[in-house]
Tab-separated table of C-alpha atoms and ligand atoms in Angstrom:
chain	number	residue	atom	x	y	z
A	267	UNK	CA	146.041	85.229	84.235
A	268	UNK	CA	144.338	88.369	84.222
A	269	UNK	CA	141.923	88.933	87.704
A	270	UNK	CA	138.526	89.724	87.250
A	271	UNK	CA	137.118	93.519	87.766
A	272	UNK	CA	136.160	93.466	91.452
A	273	UNK	CA	133.325	96.222	91.221
A	274	UNK	CA	132.241	92.036	87.903
A	275	UNK	CA	131.838	90.710	91.490
A	276	UNK	CA	129.947	93.566	93.752
A	277	UNK	CA	133.428	94.317	95.794
A	278	UNK	CA	132.357	97.770	97.226
A	279	UNK	CA	135.890	98.564	97.707
A	280	UNK	CA	135.756	101.479	95.122
A	281	UNK	CA	139.418	103.511	94.491
A	282	UNK	CA	137.353	106.193	94.377
A	283	UNK	CA	138.547	108.637	97.314
A	284	UNK	CA	135.697	107.907	100.694
A	285	UNK	CA	133.970	111.664	101.091
A	286	UNK	CA	132.737	110.672	95.998
A	287	UNK	CA	131.360	106.300	97.276
A	288	UNK	CA	127.765	106.198	96.756
A	289	UNK	CA	125.910	103.002	98.211
A	290	UNK	CA	123.028	101.910	95.614
A	291	UNK	CA	123.301	97.900	97.773
A	292	UNK	CA	119.492	96.455	97.755
A	293	UNK	CA	120.615	96.108	101.358
A	294	UNK	CA	122.134	96.130	103.668
A	295	UNK	CA	123.257	99.334	103.010
A	296	UNK	CA	123.616	102.633	104.461
A	297	UNK	CA	121.087	105.045	106.323
A	298	UNK	CA	121.319	108.632	106.271
A	299	UNK	CA	124.543	109.959	106.929
A	300	UNK	CA	122.615	111.811	109.793
A	301	UNK	CA	121.378	109.552	111.558
A	302	UNK	CA	124.911	107.380	110.389
A	303	UNK	CA	126.675	110.261	112.165
A	304	UNK	CA	124.804	110.071	115.429
A	305	UNK	CA	125.404	106.181	115.542
A	306	UNK	CA	129.208	107.151	115.697
A	307	UNK	CA	129.362	110.140	118.269
A	308	UNK	CA	126.471	107.931	120.414
A	309	UNK	CA	130.486	105.470	120.983
A	310	UNK	CA	132.471	108.417	121.745
A	311	UNK	CA	130.348	109.205	124.002
A	312	UNK	CA	132.108	108.365	128.047
A	313	UNK	CA	130.714	105.647	129.519
A	314	UNK	CA	128.738	102.851	128.459
A	315	UNK	CA	127.365	102.367	124.596
A	316	UNK	CA	123.785	101.435	124.270
A	317	UNK	CA	125.959	97.973	122.970
A	318	UNK	CA	126.389	97.407	126.521
A	319	UNK	CA	123.000	98.176	128.368
A	320	UNK	CA	121.425	95.124	129.350
A	321	UNK	CA	117.909	94.805	127.847
A	322	UNK	CA	116.120	94.846	130.994
A	323	UNK	CA	117.190	98.912	132.070
A	324	UNK	CA	115.802	101.547	132.815
A	325	UNK	CA	117.706	103.089	129.931
A	326	UNK	CA	117.497	100.185	127.353
A	327	UNK	CA	113.348	100.699	127.947
A	328	UNK	CA	113.610	104.038	127.806
A	329	UNK	CA	114.916	103.063	124.251
A	330	UNK	CA	112.887	101.022	123.124
A	331	UNK	CA	109.451	102.882	124.328
A	332	UNK	CA	111.673	105.482	122.103
A	333	UNK	CA	111.763	103.165	118.723
A	334	UNK	CA	108.348	102.094	119.186
A	335	UNK	CA	106.369	105.233	119.998
A	336	UNK	CA	108.350	107.258	117.264
A	337	UNK	CA	107.084	104.175	114.500
A	338	UNK	CA	103.550	104.669	116.467
A	339	UNK	CA	103.892	108.926	115.041
A	340	UNK	CA	106.046	108.259	112.128
A	341	UNK	CA	103.699	105.342	110.849
A	342	UNK	CA	100.750	106.639	111.939
A	343	UNK	CA	99.582	103.369	113.827
A	344	UNK	CA	96.798	103.169	115.052
A	345	UNK	CA	96.627	101.909	118.996
A	346	UNK	CA	94.753	98.287	118.223
A	347	UNK	CA	98.016	96.873	116.620
A	348	UNK	CA	100.750	96.314	118.331
A	349	UNK	CA	104.087	97.329	117.503
A	350	UNK	CA	106.800	93.856	117.478
A	351	UNK	CA	110.648	93.721	116.770
A	352	UNK	CA	111.372	90.120	116.247
A	353	UNK	CA	114.384	88.135	115.530
A	354	UNK	CA	115.252	86.451	111.942
A	355	UNK	CA	115.252	89.278	109.984
A	356	UNK	CA	112.221	88.519	107.226
A	357	UNK	CA	112.573	85.593	106.067
A	358	UNK	CA	111.879	85.171	110.154
A	359	UNK	CA	108.618	86.165	109.937
A	360	UNK	CA	107.765	84.015	106.288
A	361	UNK	CA	107.528	81.198	109.311
A	362	UNK	CA	106.060	83.475	112.158
A	363	UNK	CA	103.642	84.500	109.888
A	364	UNK	CA	101.635	80.617	109.229
A	365	UNK	CA	102.382	79.937	112.475
A	366	UNK	CA	100.995	82.768	114.331
A	367	UNK	CA	97.723	83.567	112.411
A	368	UNK	CA	96.637	79.570	110.986
A	369	UNK	CA	95.993	77.587	114.039
A	370	UNK	CA	95.510	74.288	112.255
A	371	UNK	CA	98.038	73.165	109.566
A	372	UNK	CA	94.598	72.432	107.687
A	373	UNK	CA	94.278	76.024	108.041
A	374	UNK	CA	94.322	77.917	104.159
A	375	UNK	CA	96.280	81.500	103.890
A	376	UNK	CA	96.348	82.975	100.471
A	377	UNK	CA	99.588	84.203	98.369
A	378	UNK	CA	99.340	86.305	95.733
A	379	UNK	CA	103.350	85.724	93.829
A	380	UNK	CA	104.510	88.900	91.991
A	381	UNK	CA	107.943	88.081	92.212
A	382	UNK	CA	111.141	86.423	93.691
A	383	UNK	CA	109.888	87.924	97.629
A	384	UNK	CA	106.208	86.359	97.681
A	385	UNK	CA	107.582	83.354	96.479
A	386	UNK	CA	109.375	82.613	99.010
A	387	UNK	CA	107.065	83.301	101.413
A	388	UNK	CA	104.944	81.755	100.123
A	389	UNK	CA	106.639	78.194	99.861
A	390	UNK	CA	108.295	78.730	103.610
A	391	UNK	CA	104.775	78.788	104.289
A	392	UNK	CA	103.942	75.567	102.495
A	393	UNK	CA	105.893	74.445	105.012
A	394	UNK	CA	103.006	75.155	108.069
A	395	UNK	CA	99.704	75.550	105.700
A	396	UNK	CA	97.788	75.188	104.057
A	397	UNK	CA	98.174	77.577	100.689
A	398	UNK	CA	96.597	78.878	98.514
A	399	UNK	CA	97.592	80.954	95.226
A	400	UNK	CA	97.293	83.584	93.029
A	401	UNK	CA	100.905	82.994	91.085
A	402	UNK	CA	101.194	86.895	88.226
A	403	UNK	CA	104.219	85.629	87.147
A	404	UNK	CA	104.137	85.595	83.353
A	405	UNK	CA	103.780	82.426	81.612
A	406	UNK	CA	105.768	83.996	78.520
A	407	UNK	CA	109.053	85.556	79.886
A	408	UNK	CA	108.950	83.474	83.407
A	409	UNK	CA	109.428	87.217	85.060
A	410	UNK	CA	107.521	89.073	87.364
A	411	UNK	CA	105.565	92.501	85.432
A	412	UNK	CA	102.221	92.749	86.825
A	413	UNK	CA	100.263	92.952	89.647
A	414	UNK	CA	97.106	90.904	90.231
A	415	UNK	CA	93.663	92.199	90.503
A	416	UNK	CA	92.257	90.817	93.662
A	417	UNK	CA	89.124	89.572	92.737
A	418	UNK	CA	86.668	87.997	95.309
A	419	UNK	CA	86.975	84.790	92.985
A	420	UNK	CA	90.916	84.427	93.624
A	421	UNK	CA	90.748	84.587	97.050
A	422	UNK	CA	89.195	81.567	99.214
A	423	UNK	CA	86.594	82.431	101.762
A	424	UNK	CA	88.231	80.504	104.732
A	425	UNK	CA	91.380	82.707	103.922
A	426	UNK	CA	92.892	82.524	107.620
A	427	UNK	CA	94.750	85.955	105.123
A	428	UNK	CA	95.498	87.504	102.060
A	429	UNK	CA	99.700	88.182	101.336
A	430	UNK	CA	101.227	90.264	99.927
A	431	UNK	CA	104.789	91.977	99.030
A	432	UNK	CA	104.295	95.910	98.378
A	433	UNK	CA	107.016	96.234	97.318
A	434	UNK	CA	109.598	93.653	95.508
A	435	UNK	CA	113.089	94.316	95.959
A	436	UNK	CA	114.514	92.240	93.127
A	437	UNK	CA	112.255	92.838	90.696
A	438	UNK	CA	111.403	96.265	91.045
A	439	UNK	CA	107.468	96.030	91.564
A	440	UNK	CA	105.631	97.921	93.788
A	441	UNK	CA	102.197	98.703	95.172
A	442	UNK	CA	102.414	102.269	95.919
A	443	UNK	CA	98.960	102.203	97.941
A	444	UNK	CA	98.265	98.848	99.290
A	445	UNK	CA	95.043	97.436	97.712
A	446	UNK	CA	91.451	97.096	99.655
A	447	UNK	CA	90.122	92.910	99.192
A	448	UNK	CA	87.185	92.696	98.020
A	449	UNK	CA	83.641	93.665	100.031
A	450	UNK	CA	83.145	89.774	100.507
A	451	UNK	CA	86.510	88.800	101.596
A	452	UNK	CA	86.811	92.574	103.367
A	453	UNK	CA	86.632	90.138	106.916
A	454	UNK	CA	90.424	88.550	105.982
A	455	UNK	CA	93.242	90.242	107.222
A	456	UNK	CA	96.100	92.134	104.866
A	457	UNK	CA	99.216	90.816	105.081
A	458	UNK	CA	102.643	92.906	103.704
A	459	UNK	CA	105.497	92.258	103.282
A	460	UNK	CA	106.738	95.933	104.060
A	461	UNK	CA	110.810	95.438	104.079
A	462	UNK	CA	112.625	97.401	101.705
A	463	UNK	CA	109.655	100.197	101.486
A	464	UNK	CA	108.793	100.921	104.626
A	465	UNK	CA	108.319	104.111	106.417
A	466	UNK	CA	108.697	105.245	102.682
A	467	UNK	CA	104.827	105.708	102.172
A	468	UNK	CA	101.134	106.592	104.472
A	469	UNK	CA	100.069	103.370	105.412
A	470	UNK	CA	95.579	102.974	104.834
A	471	UNK	CA	95.922	100.804	108.690
A	472	UNK	CA	92.069	99.771	109.466
A	473	UNK	CA	90.904	101.259	105.838
A	474	UNK	CA	92.905	98.397	103.668
A	475	UNK	CA	92.198	96.256	106.223
A	476	UNK	CA	95.633	95.980	107.376
A	477	UNK	CA	95.663	92.141	109.712
A	478	UNK	CA	100.009	92.232	110.039
A	479	UNK	CA	102.541	94.511	108.503
A	480	UNK	CA	106.667	93.457	108.302
A	481	UNK	CA	109.617	94.692	107.844
A	482	UNK	CA	113.029	93.947	107.979
A	483	UNK	CA	114.646	96.739	109.042
A	484	UNK	CA	117.373	96.637	107.012
A	485	UNK	CA	117.067	98.308	103.783
A	486	UNK	CA	114.682	101.178	104.845
A	487	UNK	CA	114.710	101.394	108.022
A	488	UNK	CA	117.978	100.169	110.209
A	489	UNK	CA	120.299	97.004	110.689
A	490	UNK	CA	119.480	92.821	109.397
A	491	UNK	CA	118.866	90.900	111.929
A	492	UNK	CA	116.008	93.398	113.072
A	493	UNK	CA	112.199	92.933	111.923
A	494	UNK	CA	110.032	95.733	112.762
A	495	UNK	CA	106.211	93.699	113.061
A	496	UNK	CA	103.240	95.225	113.090
A	497	UNK	CA	100.313	93.136	114.502
A	498	UNK	CA	96.719	94.219	114.759
A	499	UNK	CA	95.745	93.310	118.592
A	500	UNK	CA	92.292	90.780	117.540
A	501	UNK	CA	95.258	87.914	115.708
A	502	UNK	CA	96.646	87.707	118.762
A	503	UNK	CA	95.517	84.655	120.920
A	504	UNK	CA	95.396	82.275	117.366
A	505	UNK	CA	99.265	81.298	117.462
A	506	UNK	CA	99.810	76.864	116.126
A	507	UNK	CA	100.771	75.395	119.424
A	508	UNK	CA	104.087	74.298	117.344
A	509	UNK	CA	104.980	78.605	117.591
A	510	UNK	CA	108.412	78.989	119.208
A	511	UNK	CA	108.006	81.163	121.572
A	512	UNK	CA	110.717	83.984	120.445
A	513	UNK	CA	108.011	83.274	116.897
A	514	UNK	CA	105.328	83.522	119.172
A	515	UNK	CA	103.125	87.561	119.021
A	516	UNK	CA	101.291	86.734	121.592
A	517	UNK	CA	104.220	86.279	123.776
A	518	UNK	CA	106.701	88.589	122.401
A	519	UNK	CA	103.279	91.187	122.843
A	520	UNK	CA	103.081	90.489	126.469
A	521	UNK	CA	106.218	90.393	126.737
A	522	UNK	CA	106.610	93.782	125.557
A	523	UNK	CA	109.381	93.016	123.513
A	524	UNK	CA	111.753	91.319	126.300
A	525	UNK	CA	110.867	88.222	125.722
A	526	UNK	CA	113.502	86.808	125.322
A	527	UNK	CA	116.619	89.340	124.224
A	528	UNK	CA	116.002	91.827	122.373
A	529	UNK	CA	118.665	93.501	119.148
A	530	UNK	CA	119.227	95.883	121.735
A	531	UNK	CA	121.489	98.345	119.694
A	532	UNK	CA	118.908	97.306	115.823
A	533	UNK	CA	116.149	98.931	117.946
A	534	UNK	CA	118.171	101.779	119.070
A	535	UNK	CA	118.760	102.664	115.635
A	536	UNK	CA	115.273	102.604	114.270
A	537	UNK	CA	114.218	104.402	116.809
A	538	UNK	CA	117.494	107.236	115.436
A	539	UNK	CA	115.657	106.781	111.727
A	540	UNK	CA	112.306	107.115	112.689
A	541	UNK	CA	113.640	110.598	114.265
A	542	UNK	CA	115.359	111.040	111.434
A	543	UNK	CA	112.054	110.649	109.466
A	544	UNK	CA	110.002	112.951	111.744
A	545	UNK	CA	112.722	115.539	111.228
A	546	UNK	CA	112.664	116.159	107.320
A	547	UNK	CA	108.970	116.510	107.402
A	548	UNK	CA	107.548	113.317	108.489
A	549	UNK	CA	106.272	110.214	106.217
A	550	UNK	CA	104.506	112.353	103.511
A	551	UNK	CA	107.849	114.501	102.647
A	552	UNK	CA	109.855	111.178	102.868
A	553	UNK	CA	107.001	109.397	100.354
A	554	UNK	CA	107.935	113.191	98.460
A	555	UNK	CA	112.181	112.685	97.844
A	556	UNK	CA	111.995	109.732	97.238
A	557	UNK	CA	109.046	109.756	94.041
A	558	UNK	CA	111.759	112.203	92.696
A	559	UNK	CA	114.618	110.344	92.861
A	560	UNK	CA	112.967	107.550	91.824
A	561	UNK	CA	111.746	109.903	89.059
A	562	UNK	CA	114.928	111.127	88.276
A	563	UNK	CA	116.383	107.185	87.314
A	564	UNK	CA	113.152	105.926	85.204
A	565	UNK	CA	113.408	109.618	83.242
A	566	UNK	CA	116.767	108.924	82.338
A	567	UNK	CA	116.031	105.220	81.019
A	568	UNK	CA	113.018	106.442	79.686
A	569	UNK	CA	115.029	109.271	77.544
A	570	UNK	CA	117.480	106.925	76.584
A	571	UNK	CA	115.678	105.549	73.113
A	572	UNK	CA	116.762	102.171	74.112
A	573	UNK	CA	119.699	102.587	75.492
A	574	UNK	CA	118.731	101.616	78.748
A	575	UNK	CA	115.171	99.822	79.622
A	576	UNK	CA	113.561	98.968	82.508
A	577	UNK	CA	110.914	95.442	83.155
A	578	UNK	CA	108.125	97.193	84.892
A	579	UNK	CA	106.384	99.090	81.819
A	580	UNK	CA	103.255	99.927	83.673
A	581	UNK	CA	104.423	103.188	85.793
A	582	UNK	CA	101.922	102.692	88.288
A	583	UNK	CA	103.927	99.991	89.702
A	584	UNK	CA	107.089	101.191	89.228
A	585	UNK	CA	109.194	100.962	92.162
A	586	UNK	CA	110.966	104.142	94.092
A	587	UNK	CA	112.915	101.659	95.967
A	588	UNK	CA	114.523	99.570	92.966
A	589	UNK	CA	115.306	100.926	90.330
A	590	UNK	CA	116.242	97.735	87.459
A	591	UNK	CA	117.577	98.248	83.844
A	592	UNK	CA	120.073	96.840	81.395
A	593	UNK	CA	122.398	98.225	78.810
A	594	UNK	CA	121.449	97.807	75.709
A	595	UNK	CA	119.750	94.869	75.344
A	596	UNK	CA	121.613	93.850	78.019
A	597	UNK	CA	125.188	93.603	76.154
A	598	UNK	CA	127.454	91.849	78.395
A	599	UNK	CA	130.247	93.862	77.363
A	600	UNK	CA	128.883	97.282	77.912
A	601	UNK	CA	127.203	96.034	81.158
A	602	UNK	CA	130.602	94.966	82.541
A	603	UNK	CA	132.377	98.740	81.278
A	604	UNK	CA	128.980	100.292	82.685
A	605	UNK	CA	129.953	98.966	86.185
A	606	UNK	CA	133.764	98.860	86.162
A	607	UNK	CA	133.780	102.934	85.203
A	608	UNK	CA	130.698	103.500	87.645
A	609	UNK	CA	132.858	101.903	90.269
A	610	UNK	CA	135.824	103.319	89.441
A	611	UNK	CA	134.030	106.686	90.151
A	612	UNK	CA	132.331	105.402	93.707
A	613	UNK	CA	128.764	104.225	92.940
A	614	UNK	CA	128.958	100.882	94.323
A	615	UNK	CA	125.966	98.130	94.468
A	616	UNK	CA	124.524	98.521	92.031
A	617	UNK	CA	125.436	94.368	91.091
A	618	UNK	CA	125.057	92.532	93.771
A	619	UNK	CA	125.174	88.438	94.577
A	620	UNK	CA	121.397	87.452	95.306
A	621	UNK	CA	119.949	84.144	95.894
A	622	UNK	CA	118.502	83.885	92.455
A	623	UNK	CA	121.638	84.705	90.909
A	624	UNK	CA	123.030	87.276	88.533
A	625	UNK	CA	119.559	89.125	87.159
A	626	UNK	CA	120.580	90.309	83.412
A	627	UNK	CA	119.522	93.629	85.230
A	628	UNK	CA	121.929	96.509	87.107
A	629	UNK	CA	119.931	97.704	90.026
A	630	UNK	CA	119.915	100.914	91.742
A	631	UNK	CA	118.273	100.791	95.033
A	632	UNK	CA	118.037	104.293	96.491
A	633	UNK	CA	116.459	104.145	99.773
A	634	UNK	CA	116.183	106.242	103.200
A	635	UNK	CA	120.447	106.041	103.002
A	636	UNK	CA	119.946	107.699	99.430
A	637	UNK	CA	120.057	111.793	98.577
A	638	UNK	CA	118.443	113.191	95.396
A	639	UNK	CA	121.782	114.816	95.443
A	640	UNK	CA	123.317	111.241	94.883
A	641	UNK	CA	120.860	109.988	92.762
A	642	UNK	CA	121.574	113.256	90.197
A	643	UNK	CA	124.782	111.652	90.155
A	644	UNK	CA	123.956	108.407	88.437
A	645	UNK	CA	122.300	109.529	86.567
A	646	UNK	CA	124.522	111.820	84.618
A	647	UNK	CA	126.668	108.394	85.174
A	648	UNK	CA	124.297	107.076	83.395
A	649	UNK	CA	123.511	110.104	80.578
A	650	UNK	CA	127.267	110.759	79.950
A	651	UNK	CA	127.252	106.481	79.629
A	652	UNK	CA	125.049	106.416	76.826
A	653	UNK	CA	126.788	109.293	74.666
A	654	UNK	CA	129.508	107.889	74.767
A	655	UNK	CA	127.445	104.348	73.957
A	656	UNK	CA	125.276	105.002	71.797
B	820	LIG	C1	115.341	91.360	102.279
B	820	LIG	C2	113.668	91.408	101.800
B	820	LIG	C3	113.960	90.679	102.619
B	820	LIG	C4	114.282	89.460	102.784
B	820	LIG	O1	115.244	90.055	104.750
B	820	LIG	P1	115.927	89.036	105.630
B	820	LIG	O2	115.822	90.258	106.833
B	820	LIG	O3	117.272	88.795	104.636
B	820	LIG	O4	115.739	87.570	106.127
B	820	LIG	C5	112.518	89.817	102.590
B	820	LIG	N1	111.527	91.048	101.668
B	820	LIG	C6	111.862	91.786	100.993
B	820	LIG	C7	110.999	92.009	100.258
B	820	LIG	C8	113.301	91.709	101.226
B	820	LIG	O5	113.362	92.869	100.314
């Protein structure tokens, strides 16, 4: 019996030599090489590793303060926002948001659903509050291909917040800048799931009325489990009495992120990634790198005479983080051949199994850990593959 090729089931153990391996996984994934080396070096030093530090020791407090302060500096987070490190990943925040911002289960929250992650956040919120949905699903195809215009007619004036996801990791839709709510809805805080694009572009905190912005660490800035949750201070003290303490923004902010044991090592890593962004020119330079990396792949797709296709036609909405593409209109044999050949050359993570099943599209995720040179390697592979099989 023939066994199924590992590339087709999402294996990351390419047979290429290790220095050739490039990790295009949607997360968890590789961090910038310099950060990974720094982490490794920390474990070679004599004495305690950071994994062994008590969270109340001065050594860890210094690590925590460093992570908070560099995140503040790099992302220009104003003083009227609290920087929290919360548990439970992105999903933890799906529940924590309504529990913190809706005191009563009858309170309304407005959810823009323009992809699989916002749909998931919306479904979770329905358990805790009254949800008003702005659904951008394309009725013909069932896919998410656009972002709706946020007009006053579609946003309840009494809404406690308007929720959106700034980069739909699975669908490949990104808001390169956050929207502003219409004048008559400016009193409503904007809540943003920036899990897969945080740190890759500047955020206009006050200008866009951001109330809460969260990012699970495992895409651009660290390891799974940890989430950076940035909360405007006037939104503290509004939680439902049922909000668990570990999710409560107010208790965690009053305790300086030490209400219970925080994910100490993961917090240290976020600090190291923030240092790296700062060394490499800050968030503006990081954005320029993202633009250049994404352009390289979309150019290959757009110039392949239809051999490759990406679902999002509107270029202003194309994700710079996750580039979905199919091959010859989704031809199964060619897609499998592409996956096997690329995997054997070290290009891994292009097909992953998601909770939403195996998509029709392959996907190259090009977060902070991926360099322009590495994207070039994939782009060149794609061009050659197209020349051979077109
Ligand atoms: C990955 C991801 C999540 C889920 O994060 P977990 O840490 O797995 O809970 C949520 N939102 C977006 C946009 C993501 O990319």
